[in-house]
Amino acid sequence: MAKPDVPTREDILRFVADSQGKVGKREIAKAFNVRGGDRIELKALLADMAAEGLLSRSGKRLSQPGSLPRVTVLAVTGKTADGDLLATPTHWEGEGEPPRVHISTKGRAPGMGDRVLTRITPTKDGHVGSVIKVLERRAAESIGVLESIGGRLQLSPITKKDRDTVFVDKATAGDTPIGSLVRYTAERGRNVKITEVVGPAGSEQAISLIAIMAHGIPDRFPEPVLKAAEAAKRTTVRGREDWRAIPFVTIDPSDAKDHDDAVFAEPDPDNDGGHIVSVAIADVAHYVRPDAPMDREARLRGNSTYFPDRVVPMLPERLSNDLCSLREGEARPAIAMRMVFGKDGRKTRHSVHRVMIRSARSLAYEEAQRIADGAPSDMAGQVGALFDAYATLKRARDNRAPLDLDLPERKIKLTPEGTVARVIVPERLEAHKLIEEFMIQANVAAAETCEAAKVPILYRVHDAPSDDKLDALREFLATLDIKLAKGTRLRPEHFNAILARVSGTAHQHIVNEVVLRSQRQAEYAPDNLGHFGLNLRRYAHFTSPIRRYADLIVHRALIRAEGLGKDGLTDEEIEELGSIGEAISATERRSMVTERETVDRLIAGWLSDKVGTVMEGRIAGVTRAGLFVKLDDSGGDGFVPISTLSAEYLVHDDTTHALIGQVTGVTYRLGDAVSVRLAEAAPLSGALRFEVVEHEATAPRRRPPHRSGRPSRRAPPRRKGRR
């Protein structure tokens, strides 16, 4: 029980709910005059409240679980009976339906379908939003399938936010084929206008569009933005350093169309064994000026979103694929980071330059690797210099010991017709690691430059794991006889030692998954919390301004810090950095969810004709309701209901991430290898349902302890003929 000098749980919850600004341990301690040793007890109390789900923690900020950020992006979706506007968050991670916010329209008048940056005020009746800025004005649009039911034509929405079936007449439908996926707007009640026929509802194009619409990702540029992009003129070398003679190369995926970064390396003539590495990044800030139409649209989108069959870009193609793309043989403006490294791989100094470059060659990762491995090429000298520099930088990286999780990513390969051909795990090449390390060093240098000039920026922050997550990880590792140090400040190398210990063992998959789940999610913020995963004290995204708005902000900050032009970060942007960081962190999470859902739908469609087939996989999630299984070959995720697992009571053990038979001790544990039969595939929802055929347990089977296990519902007896 809390001491009298420490606020009660009720006091803390009330304070967090009523606060309009940043709330953390420091603010709570100041508000309740908590001093000395009582601060330790306050810290423990806050950790307990977070573990119990009473508070959510993001970095050092505390909030109510499922609550809205104090500044967020909303979409205007409806009206009350009194005519007041209602809006919902464009991204929602809480449980259940997203909250509906009453919009205060004093001085501003957003319309239906508009997206607005809003300051949220909690009230006893819900939430009230004050509009800071109208980010996008557009008609409210839905997506649905044209169907004929009982002779009547109807549009059946397929996104969760649209629940009502809309009936249409033949004139409205025109010659749209039955079963087509269409965009439509409902005007003045039920008057419907079909604005676009996408194609058959089961096509790959339709599947990615479903995800885009479901999450409200803007995929069409407003006319003023397109006009501004087309009116943009090619820049000249005037006012820039001329670096066109330097043989930069770009190294990207083979299908890349936008080239953000080019690299060049050479031995340091003043330091034997050292290297000079230059990283040139597309000068997007030259074309996209603060608060101009292209800038407002880029901030709204936050980032580009990538699908197997398409890209929803942050910038119009006139910029992303042309004026700003560092194409081979074409002069392009760039902001370059010139970095000098000693023979130990540590950076000794760096400088920022606004330049004009001409990429000597555009290479795919595989091509660069072949050249480095000895394949004949006129670029052998330059590519060799890059790999020599990387070998030196790798020494410092290895000493820094960033978090090294083994989580291979799968990539969907499509046929020319847009259907799934196969799912592959691309090989992780040294060429990938080279570009990754060069970009990391350039990002660090960008953050250091702005800090030295005292120019605020958006950091890419990744806070250390929370105490409650670490406690849960320790309990889990203890079941494998692995100790995680307690009472000391954990660093990535502590996790790496554990990962190395289980590498190649039966526990490798489960330990990598559980360590990943113990980590916080990275985000953008003006407050520097460091980057735990990379083991860096300061870090900012600078290297991809074509596809990330955060990088454009950092470019403007560098221009201001180094006096490189009049298009640097403005005072108004500095004032808004907090809200910009929150908004683009939300759009990044939105894109991740959208991309994942699209892959799920594509794989479900690919497997839909394989119902009844037995496949190999691993348990990727354990809940009281059943198991989530990830297939080995395709990476498809599906669910195994607990009712199909066993006829005995199964207990959900949080500590071991397992379902355990209360009588026999049969154990289904995270990471276990399983053979499953595909029972159902639903392409439009992306859902797969499995039944376990064979189970190879990687964990010792034991009876669940009553103190730590919670009984799941009892699986009913299997019906006759049920597989």
XYZ file of C-alpha atoms in Angstrom:
723
model
C 0.000 0.000 0.000
C 1.294 3.467 -0.875
C 2.702 5.604 1.928
C 0.951 8.885 2.771
C 3.811 10.831 1.098
C 3.198 9.012 -2.181
C 0.003 9.722 -4.200
C -2.599 6.973 -4.384
C -3.418 5.151 -7.605
C -6.633 7.151 -7.844
C -4.696 10.426 -7.458
C -2.286 9.425 -10.226
C -5.032 8.323 -12.624
C -6.932 11.566 -12.040
C -3.772 13.650 -12.603
C -2.882 11.824 -15.851
C -6.436 12.185 -17.167
C -6.616 15.908 -16.357
C -3.139 16.896 -17.608
C -2.866 18.676 -20.933
C 0.906 18.474 -21.381
C 3.608 15.842 -21.029
C 3.114 13.548 -18.045
C 5.889 11.390 -16.605
C 7.377 10.427 -13.264
C 9.041 13.825 -12.920
C 5.791 15.740 -13.465
C 3.880 13.496 -11.031
C 6.591 13.840 -8.380
C 6.563 17.620 -8.746
C 2.765 17.855 -8.617
C 2.512 15.776 -5.415
C 5.759 17.052 -3.839
C 7.349 13.588 -3.757
C 10.999 13.823 -2.691
C 13.964 11.751 -1.598
C 13.430 8.049 -1.065
C 9.731 8.381 -1.775
C 10.608 8.843 -5.466
C 11.806 5.223 -5.531
C 8.447 4.072 -4.196
C 6.641 6.285 -6.707
C 8.661 4.684 -9.526
C 7.711 1.208 -8.289
C 4.045 2.214 -8.017
C 4.007 3.555 -11.583
C 5.653 0.335 -12.818
C 2.987 -1.720 -11.035
C 0.203 0.386 -12.572
C 1.710 -0.078 -16.040
C 2.024 -3.840 -15.501
C -1.620 -4.004 -14.385
C -2.765 -2.104 -17.477
C -3.861 1.009 -15.576
C -1.304 3.172 -17.398
C 0.335 3.042 -20.819
C 3.935 4.111 -21.241
C 5.602 5.589 -24.339
C 9.191 6.550 -23.579
C 8.925 8.642 -20.409
C 5.306 9.619 -21.064
C 2.394 8.089 -19.222
C -1.212 7.997 -20.391
C -4.445 6.139 -19.834
C -4.591 2.849 -21.790
C -6.398 3.241 -25.078
C -6.508 7.010 -24.634
C -5.948 9.410 -27.474
C -2.708 11.416 -27.749
C -3.124 15.053 -26.786
C -2.472 15.974 -30.433
C -3.578 13.555 -33.143
C -4.990 13.272 -36.661
C -8.748 12.665 -36.961
C -11.049 11.971 -39.889
C -14.454 13.674 -39.834
C -16.915 10.811 -40.212
C -20.372 11.988 -39.155
C -22.672 14.313 -37.251
C -24.722 14.164 -34.077
C -28.489 14.681 -34.043
C -27.752 18.322 -33.125
C -25.510 18.753 -36.174
C -22.176 18.678 -34.309
C -19.281 17.091 -36.206
C -17.922 13.716 -35.101
C -14.477 12.332 -35.928
C -12.431 9.207 -35.287
C -8.639 8.750 -35.111
C -6.997 7.739 -38.388
C -4.910 5.275 -36.360
C -6.145 3.444 -33.261
C -4.216 0.862 -31.216
C -6.550 0.578 -28.256
C -8.942 -2.287 -27.660
C -12.456 -2.170 -29.074
C -13.917 0.502 -31.325
C -12.003 3.811 -31.678
C -13.487 6.713 -29.683
C -15.707 9.255 -31.407
C -14.564 12.815 -30.842
C -16.857 15.851 -30.841
C -15.208 18.532 -32.990
C -15.150 22.126 -31.829
C -15.420 24.278 -34.978
C -14.618 27.691 -33.521
C -12.847 29.598 -36.273
C -12.518 26.533 -38.514
C -15.052 24.503 -40.457
C -13.898 21.056 -41.559
C -16.294 18.996 -43.662
C -17.204 15.352 -44.010
C -14.208 13.226 -44.946
C -11.693 15.954 -44.028
C -8.584 15.048 -42.049
C -7.710 17.423 -39.244
C -4.818 17.828 -36.817
C -6.615 18.118 -33.495
C -5.833 18.938 -29.866
C -7.775 16.504 -27.663
C -9.427 17.449 -24.368
C -10.899 14.605 -22.268
C -14.257 15.388 -20.643
C -16.634 13.440 -18.447
C -18.771 12.784 -21.533
C -15.926 11.672 -23.820
C -13.452 13.663 -25.926
C -13.619 17.122 -27.489
C -11.242 18.046 -30.305
C -10.087 21.554 -31.168
C -8.957 21.794 -34.788
C -5.375 23.012 -35.131
C -5.195 22.623 -38.897
C -7.268 21.106 -41.689
C -4.742 18.743 -43.289
C -6.861 17.480 -46.178
C -10.283 18.263 -47.545
C -12.000 15.446 -49.396
C -15.392 13.875 -49.865
C -16.204 10.978 -47.558
C -15.475 7.872 -49.604
C -16.130 4.186 -49.056
C -15.173 0.983 -50.757
C -17.478 -1.936 -51.420
C -18.439 -4.843 -53.648
C -21.327 -4.530 -56.120
C -23.692 -7.449 -55.538
C -27.153 -8.524 -56.681
C -29.351 -9.853 -53.882
C -32.923 -10.844 -54.748
C -32.765 -8.824 -57.934
C -31.656 -5.660 -56.125
C -28.232 -4.100 -56.649
C -26.328 -3.211 -53.502
C -22.897 -2.032 -52.459
C -21.637 -4.107 -49.549
C -18.878 -2.277 -47.654
C -15.919 -4.424 -46.652
C -14.139 -2.143 -44.192
C -14.923 -2.194 -40.495
C -15.763 1.502 -40.327
C -18.514 1.112 -42.947
C -21.209 -1.259 -41.720
C -24.289 -0.356 -43.737
C -25.224 -1.963 -47.038
C -26.166 0.703 -49.615
C -28.781 -0.071 -52.274
C -28.240 1.457 -55.717
C -30.260 1.710 -58.905
C -29.127 0.435 -62.285
C -28.486 3.937 -63.595
C -26.088 4.595 -60.738
C -24.322 1.279 -61.238
C -24.093 1.733 -64.997
C -22.280 -1.164 -66.643
C -20.232 -2.050 -63.555
C -19.911 -5.876 -63.442
C -21.376 -7.729 -60.479
C -18.606 -8.718 -58.065
C -16.495 -5.633 -58.778
C -14.718 -3.728 -56.056
C -15.583 -0.031 -56.383
C -15.021 3.273 -54.653
C -18.186 5.200 -53.970
C -19.466 8.277 -52.202
C -22.825 8.628 -50.511
C -24.224 12.114 -50.992
C -27.227 13.466 -49.117
C -28.332 10.271 -47.520
C -28.496 7.297 -49.885
C -27.672 9.000 -53.191
C -24.672 7.001 -54.330
C -22.000 7.821 -56.884
C -19.543 5.158 -58.025
C -16.268 7.028 -58.492
C -13.984 4.201 -59.605
C -14.244 0.566 -60.637
C -11.120 -1.097 -59.260
C -11.677 -4.556 -60.714
C -12.699 -8.015 -59.515
C -13.014 -8.151 -55.720
C -10.499 -10.990 -55.466
C -7.728 -9.382 -57.543
C -4.369 -8.430 -56.032
C -4.977 -4.783 -56.942
C -8.254 -4.896 -55.042
C -6.618 -6.524 -52.011
C -4.055 -3.751 -51.500
C -6.734 -1.110 -52.087
C -8.907 -2.682 -49.385
C -6.101 -2.133 -46.872
C -5.469 1.417 -48.116
C -9.134 2.339 -47.719
C -9.599 0.498 -44.436
C -6.825 2.537 -42.807
C -7.495 5.832 -44.544
C -4.161 6.142 -46.353
C -4.367 8.989 -48.911
C -3.514 7.350 -52.239
C -4.448 10.126 -54.682
C -2.776 13.522 -54.723
C -4.982 16.642 -54.705
C -4.814 18.708 -57.878
C -2.867 21.641 -56.300
C -0.148 19.196 -55.210
C 0.151 17.646 -58.668
C 0.274 21.097 -60.280
C 3.017 22.209 -57.883
C 5.039 19.083 -58.642
C 4.704 19.516 -62.414
C 5.697 23.178 -62.122
C 8.934 22.337 -60.269
C 12.065 23.220 -62.257
C 15.365 21.388 -62.351
C 17.945 23.082 -60.164
C 21.419 24.146 -61.219
C 24.816 24.006 -59.548
C 24.579 27.665 -58.598
C 25.059 28.111 -54.854
C 26.221 24.499 -54.443
C 29.521 22.683 -54.307
C 30.136 20.851 -57.563
C 30.736 17.169 -56.740
C 29.675 15.820 -60.131
C 33.135 14.386 -60.820
C 33.030 12.155 -57.719
C 31.984 8.621 -58.782
C 29.086 8.092 -56.398
C 27.034 4.904 -56.755
C 23.539 4.035 -55.597
C 22.905 0.539 -54.205
C 19.236 -0.383 -53.909
C 16.771 -3.246 -54.443
C 16.634 -4.320 -58.077
C 13.084 -2.952 -58.511
C 13.713 0.443 -56.854
C 12.506 3.530 -58.709
C 13.376 6.206 -56.155
C 17.051 6.498 -55.184
C 17.428 8.546 -51.972
C 21.097 7.917 -51.281
C 24.424 7.580 -53.082
C 27.746 6.564 -51.504
C 31.457 7.053 -52.138
C 34.497 5.900 -50.163
C 38.253 6.323 -50.397
C 41.275 5.720 -48.151
C 42.155 8.633 -45.855
C 45.487 10.010 -47.123
C 46.188 11.539 -43.705
C 45.508 8.420 -41.637
C 46.882 5.012 -42.614
C 44.075 2.455 -42.378
C 41.391 5.128 -42.121
C 38.678 5.939 -44.633
C 36.619 8.883 -45.870
C 32.988 8.030 -46.550
C 30.595 10.450 -48.254
C 26.845 9.844 -48.194
C 24.838 12.069 -50.566
C 21.092 12.316 -49.942
C 18.491 13.716 -52.342
C 17.863 17.400 -51.598
C 14.087 17.214 -51.232
C 14.050 20.385 -49.123
C 14.968 22.395 -52.229
C 11.679 21.407 -53.888
C 9.324 20.942 -50.920
C 9.074 24.210 -48.975
C 7.463 24.529 -45.532
C 3.652 24.856 -45.566
C 3.451 24.679 -49.382
C 0.886 22.265 -50.915
C 3.451 19.469 -51.405
C 4.703 19.903 -47.844
C 1.210 19.754 -46.314
C 0.434 16.595 -48.291
C 3.771 14.986 -47.344
C 3.144 15.708 -43.664
C -0.343 14.238 -43.955
C 1.019 11.010 -45.464
C 4.043 10.903 -43.158
C 5.804 8.280 -45.252
C 5.508 6.155 -48.357
C 3.645 2.860 -47.971
C 4.853 -0.213 -49.835
C 2.779 -3.120 -51.133
C 3.769 -6.094 -53.297
C 1.884 -4.619 -56.256
C 2.161 -0.865 -55.718
C 3.662 2.015 -53.760
C 1.652 4.830 -52.214
C 4.365 7.524 -52.306
C 4.790 10.418 -49.907
C 5.694 12.719 -52.804
C 4.316 12.874 -56.366
C 6.231 10.787 -58.922
C 7.500 13.940 -60.620
C 9.705 14.370 -57.525
C 10.084 10.852 -56.090
C 11.013 9.133 -59.362
C 12.516 12.068 -61.256
C 13.698 15.409 -59.864
C 14.761 14.075 -56.456
C 15.848 10.576 -57.471
C 19.630 10.194 -57.789
C 19.480 8.597 -61.220
C 22.525 7.175 -62.928
C 24.289 9.692 -65.157
C 22.010 12.620 -64.295
C 22.952 15.684 -62.254
C 20.927 15.939 -59.052
C 20.988 18.250 -56.004
C 21.933 16.600 -52.724
C 22.921 17.220 -49.139
C 26.104 15.283 -48.443
C 27.629 14.076 -45.185
C 31.419 13.678 -45.471
C 32.698 11.487 -42.635
C 36.261 10.583 -41.667
C 36.882 7.287 -39.842
C 40.010 6.039 -38.124
C 41.450 2.568 -38.600
C 39.424 1.413 -35.572
C 36.195 2.332 -37.395
C 35.339 5.266 -35.135
C 34.269 8.558 -36.709
C 36.748 11.345 -35.987
C 34.986 14.229 -37.741
C 32.323 15.054 -40.290
C 31.037 17.960 -42.343
C 27.785 18.845 -44.151
C 27.712 20.055 -47.765
C 24.994 21.191 -50.164
C 26.138 19.814 -53.484
C 25.374 18.760 -57.034
C 26.296 15.138 -57.805
C 26.035 12.752 -60.745
C 25.665 9.069 -59.839
C 28.184 7.030 -61.828
C 26.191 3.809 -61.547
C 22.954 2.442 -60.114
C 23.608 -1.026 -58.701
C 21.299 -3.624 -57.232
C 22.443 -5.197 -53.960
C 23.100 -8.519 -55.681
C 25.175 -6.873 -58.420
C 27.276 -4.919 -55.910
C 27.901 -8.122 -53.960
C 29.015 -9.997 -57.080
C 31.481 -7.215 -57.924
C 32.840 -7.263 -54.378
C 33.246 -11.040 -54.642
C 35.386 -10.676 -57.761
C 33.058 -10.461 -60.765
C 34.632 -8.400 -63.590
C 33.316 -4.816 -63.692
C 34.464 -1.318 -64.550
C 33.156 -0.387 -61.065
C 35.401 -2.887 -59.260
C 37.679 -0.172 -57.861
C 34.881 1.965 -56.447
C 32.882 -0.967 -55.097
C 36.042 -2.425 -53.566
C 36.729 0.882 -51.788
C 33.201 0.843 -50.358
C 33.633 -2.676 -48.974
C 37.083 -1.839 -47.584
C 35.592 1.114 -45.720
C 32.741 -1.052 -44.454
C 35.197 -3.648 -43.116
C 36.765 -0.880 -41.037
C 33.437 0.553 -39.828
C 32.288 -2.946 -38.909
C 34.948 -3.104 -36.191
C 33.337 -0.191 -34.389
C 29.867 -1.608 -34.997
C 30.866 -4.939 -33.476
C 32.300 -3.128 -30.449
C 29.102 -1.088 -30.144
C 27.093 -4.356 -30.206
C 23.626 -3.258 -31.387
C 20.718 -5.613 -30.760
C 21.119 -8.564 -33.147
C 17.776 -10.349 -33.549
C 17.502 -13.184 -36.071
C 14.096 -12.469 -37.633
C 14.199 -13.103 -41.386
C 11.759 -11.092 -43.495
C 9.743 -12.713 -46.258
C 9.025 -11.067 -49.595
C 6.171 -11.828 -51.976
C 7.090 -12.230 -55.634
C 4.248 -11.522 -58.088
C 3.714 -12.812 -61.592
C 3.414 -10.313 -64.501
C -0.364 -10.667 -64.102
C -0.123 -9.537 -60.458
C -0.809 -12.892 -58.798
C 1.409 -14.457 -56.145
C 4.200 -16.509 -57.727
C 6.126 -17.464 -54.596
C 7.210 -16.250 -51.168
C 10.951 -15.992 -50.551
C 13.342 -15.051 -47.755
C 15.911 -12.791 -49.470
C 19.527 -13.560 -48.604
C 21.074 -11.036 -46.210
C 24.170 -9.859 -48.102
C 27.203 -7.890 -46.948
C 26.065 -5.242 -49.448
C 22.875 -4.765 -47.400
C 24.906 -4.402 -44.203
C 27.283 -1.937 -45.868
C 24.523 0.469 -46.886
C 22.799 0.035 -43.529
C 25.960 0.975 -41.596
C 26.790 3.945 -43.853
C 23.253 5.272 -43.385
C 23.413 4.795 -39.599
C 26.648 6.784 -39.415
C 25.182 9.565 -41.564
C 22.097 9.682 -39.337
C 24.240 9.977 -36.212
C 26.293 12.764 -37.818
C 23.104 14.654 -38.716
C 21.891 14.499 -35.104
C 25.298 15.606 -33.795
C 25.416 18.569 -36.210
C 22.027 19.888 -35.141
C 22.778 19.384 -31.452
C 26.052 21.293 -31.772
C 24.220 24.190 -33.453
C 21.375 23.979 -30.896
C 18.805 23.524 -33.664
C 15.879 21.308 -32.528
C 15.132 18.212 -34.600
C 13.011 15.087 -34.558
C 15.070 12.251 -33.136
C 14.441 8.619 -33.960
C 14.086 7.377 -30.400
C 13.958 3.821 -29.130
C 13.683 3.673 -25.348
C 14.970 0.783 -23.243
C 12.509 -2.012 -22.373
C 10.148 -1.276 -19.489
C 10.721 -2.852 -16.081
C 7.582 -4.964 -16.318
C 8.593 -6.335 -19.738
C 12.040 -7.180 -18.406
C 10.570 -8.955 -15.386
C 8.364 -11.039 -17.678
C 11.370 -11.840 -19.881
C 13.421 -12.918 -16.850
C 10.677 -15.264 -15.705
C 10.446 -16.808 -19.144
C 14.207 -17.242 -19.557
C 14.379 -18.851 -16.111
C 12.213 -21.697 -17.445
C 15.064 -22.392 -19.911
C 17.720 -22.100 -17.168
C 18.929 -18.813 -18.662
C 19.605 -15.864 -16.372
C 19.072 -12.231 -17.302
C 20.918 -9.902 -14.954
C 18.790 -7.967 -12.485
C 19.670 -4.791 -10.671
C 21.961 -3.586 -13.449
C 21.443 -1.336 -16.435
C 20.799 -3.690 -19.329
C 22.350 -2.962 -22.695
C 21.888 -4.647 -26.090
C 24.969 -6.831 -25.533
C 23.188 -8.550 -22.619
C 20.421 -9.620 -24.998
C 22.949 -10.546 -27.706
C 24.720 -12.904 -25.306
C 21.422 -14.709 -24.692
C 20.632 -14.861 -28.409
C 24.102 -16.267 -29.142
C 23.638 -18.901 -26.428
C 20.460 -20.283 -28.012
C 21.595 -19.922 -31.643
C 21.217 -23.226 -33.441
C 19.261 -24.815 -30.587
C 15.631 -25.852 -30.359
C 14.936 -22.670 -28.372
C 16.323 -20.212 -30.956
C 12.959 -19.228 -32.478
C 11.103 -18.753 -29.219
C 13.873 -16.739 -27.535
C 14.205 -14.390 -30.523
C 10.421 -13.839 -30.519
C 10.198 -13.206 -26.781
C 13.190 -10.841 -26.782
C 11.570 -8.924 -29.663
C 8.299 -8.645 -27.733
C 10.148 -7.209 -24.750
C 11.325 -4.201 -26.798
C 9.544 -0.883 -27.143
C 8.503 0.508 -30.507
C 10.696 3.221 -32.022
C 9.095 6.620 -32.677
C 9.838 10.237 -33.602
C 10.155 12.871 -30.879
C 11.963 16.185 -30.241
C 13.231 14.826 -26.887
C 16.356 12.688 -27.220
C 15.939 9.348 -25.443
C 18.670 7.634 -27.460
C 18.272 4.505 -29.554
C 18.455 1.379 -27.405
C 18.365 -1.145 -30.252
C 21.258 0.474 -32.131
C 23.052 1.279 -28.855
C 23.428 4.935 -29.821
C 23.156 8.025 -27.618
C 21.685 10.177 -30.396
C 20.092 9.220 -33.686
C 17.945 10.955 -36.320
C 16.583 9.862 -39.692
C 18.291 11.845 -42.458
C 18.830 9.418 -45.332
C 15.362 8.902 -46.900
C 13.587 12.254 -47.395
C 11.802 11.008 -50.534
C 9.819 8.517 -48.458
C 9.897 9.790 -44.830
C 8.756 13.206 -43.614
C 10.989 12.984 -40.521
C 14.058 13.002 -42.792
C 12.813 16.119 -44.579
C 12.528 17.873 -41.190
C 16.128 16.885 -40.373
C 17.303 18.179 -43.780
C 15.712 21.535 -43.044
C 17.321 21.539 -39.606
C 20.764 20.896 -41.152
C 20.231 23.738 -43.650
C 19.398 26.059 -40.761
C 22.236 24.788 -38.573
C 24.910 25.139 -41.270
C 23.538 28.230 -43.015
C 23.127 26.375 -46.299
C 20.172 28.354 -47.635
C 16.934 30.155 -46.874
C 14.793 26.993 -46.990
C 15.758 25.657 -43.581
C 13.606 24.731 -40.601
C 11.234 27.560 -39.649
C 10.375 28.842 -36.191
C 6.807 27.669 -36.732
C 7.998 24.122 -37.484
C 10.150 24.127 -34.360
C 7.072 25.002 -32.291
C 5.182 22.112 -33.890
C 7.895 19.435 -33.633
C 6.092 17.585 -30.833
C 2.817 17.291 -32.735
C 4.627 16.495 -36.009
C 6.500 13.664 -34.291
C 3.315 12.208 -32.835
C 1.475 12.438 -36.169
C 4.171 10.818 -38.313
C 4.819 8.128 -35.694
C 1.128 7.274 -36.084
C 1.306 7.232 -39.895
C 4.343 4.943 -39.709
C 2.459 2.473 -37.509
C -0.536 2.755 -39.839
C 1.618 1.850 -42.841
C 3.131 -1.125 -41.024
C -0.317 -2.487 -40.183
C -1.594 -1.853 -43.711
C 1.380 -3.570 -45.344
C 1.046 -6.565 -43.011
C -2.692 -6.921 -43.640
C -2.150 -6.800 -47.408
C 0.447 -9.564 -47.228
C -1.943 -11.602 -45.073
C -4.704 -11.216 -47.676
C -2.409 -12.091 -50.575
C -1.121 -15.224 -48.868
C -4.653 -16.255 -47.849
C -5.716 -15.926 -51.489
C -2.677 -17.893 -52.651
C -3.463 -20.710 -50.206
C -7.229 -20.711 -50.749
C -7.038 -23.648 -53.184
C -4.889 -25.649 -50.754
C -7.532 -26.218 -48.052
C -6.950 -29.647 -46.519
C -3.199 -29.592 -47.167
C -0.806 -30.344 -44.292
C 1.892 -27.688 -43.810
C 4.834 -27.101 -41.478
C 5.046 -24.121 -39.148
C 5.837 -22.803 -35.689
C 3.682 -21.490 -32.874
C 3.981 -17.698 -33.141
C 1.487 -16.695 -30.453
C -0.284 -18.238 -27.483
C -3.561 -16.909 -26.077
C -6.344 -18.239 -23.878
C -8.422 -18.751 -27.039
C -5.854 -20.809 -28.945
C -2.621 -20.663 -30.930
C -1.290 -18.509 -33.733
C 0.863 -20.465 -36.177
C 3.300 -19.051 -38.768
C 3.965 -21.291 -41.776
C 7.610 -22.037 -42.578
C 7.482 -21.676 -46.354
C 5.119 -18.745 -46.925
C 5.156 -16.971 -43.565
C 1.344 -17.083 -43.555
C -0.217 -16.527 -40.128
C -3.263 -18.493 -39.009
C -5.209 -19.410 -35.888
C -5.809 -22.754 -34.186
C -8.909 -22.560 -31.946
C -8.398 -24.135 -28.532
C -11.475 -26.297 -29.120
C -9.500 -28.295 -31.712
C -6.439 -28.925 -29.546
C -7.487 -31.189 -26.705
C -10.441 -32.582 -24.808
C -8.891 -31.689 -21.440
C -8.640 -28.335 -19.719
C -5.759 -26.248 -21.054
C -4.167 -23.612 -18.850
C -2.676 -20.438 -20.317
C 0.709 -19.913 -18.623
C 1.843 -16.312 -19.176
C 5.360 -16.957 -17.936
C 6.211 -19.748 -20.364
C 3.957 -18.496 -23.198
C 2.223 -21.860 -23.308
C -1.061 -23.739 -23.136
C -0.617 -26.698 -20.769
C -2.921 -29.659 -20.231
C -4.117 -29.702 -16.644
C -4.133 -33.504 -16.474
C -1.505 -34.801 -18.912
C 0.803 -31.781 -18.965
C 0.743 -31.697 -22.766
C 2.332 -28.368 -23.696
C 1.835 -26.088 -26.692
C 4.514 -23.439 -26.400
C 5.598 -20.364 -28.319
C 8.240 -21.433 -30.839
C 7.265 -25.117 -30.997
C 7.351 -26.781 -34.418
C 3.934 -28.014 -35.570
C 2.361 -29.691 -38.578
C -1.022 -28.145 -39.330
C -3.837 -28.804 -41.765
C -5.292 -25.757 -43.522
C -8.976 -25.810 -42.570
C -10.097 -22.451 -44.000
C -8.714 -19.507 -46.012
C -10.570 -16.176 -46.341
C -8.710 -13.881 -48.813
C -10.728 -10.692 -48.246
C -10.110 -10.755 -44.497
C -6.656 -12.352 -44.737
C -7.634 -15.038 -42.215
C -6.317 -18.612 -42.115
C -7.589 -21.325 -39.778
C -5.539 -24.394 -38.973
C -5.858 -27.683 -37.131
C -2.780 -29.199 -35.458
C -1.848 -32.590 -36.959
C 1.499 -33.165 -35.246
C 3.317 -31.272 -32.513
C 7.019 -31.366 -31.674
C 7.411 -29.731 -28.282
C 10.632 -27.822 -27.646
C 9.876 -27.222 -23.972
C 9.778 -29.650 -21.050
C 6.209 -30.784 -20.467
C 5.022 -30.135 -16.964
C 1.843 -29.683 -15.000
C 0.952 -25.988 -14.830
C 1.423 -24.354 -11.414
C -1.910 -23.095 -10.077
C -0.374 -19.837 -8.914
C 0.824 -18.728 -12.365
C -1.566 -20.390 -14.765
C -5.050 -19.295 -15.734
C -7.458 -21.928 -16.972
C -8.694 -21.461 -20.501
C -12.142 -22.617 -21.472
C -12.461 -26.385 -21.715
C -12.245 -27.802 -25.201
C -15.499 -29.630 -26.027
C -15.464 -33.280 -27.138
C -14.751 -33.617 -30.847
C -17.741 -34.257 -33.029
C -17.894 -37.367 -35.165
C -16.066 -36.827 -38.434
C -14.301 -33.666 -37.202
C -10.650 -33.504 -38.147
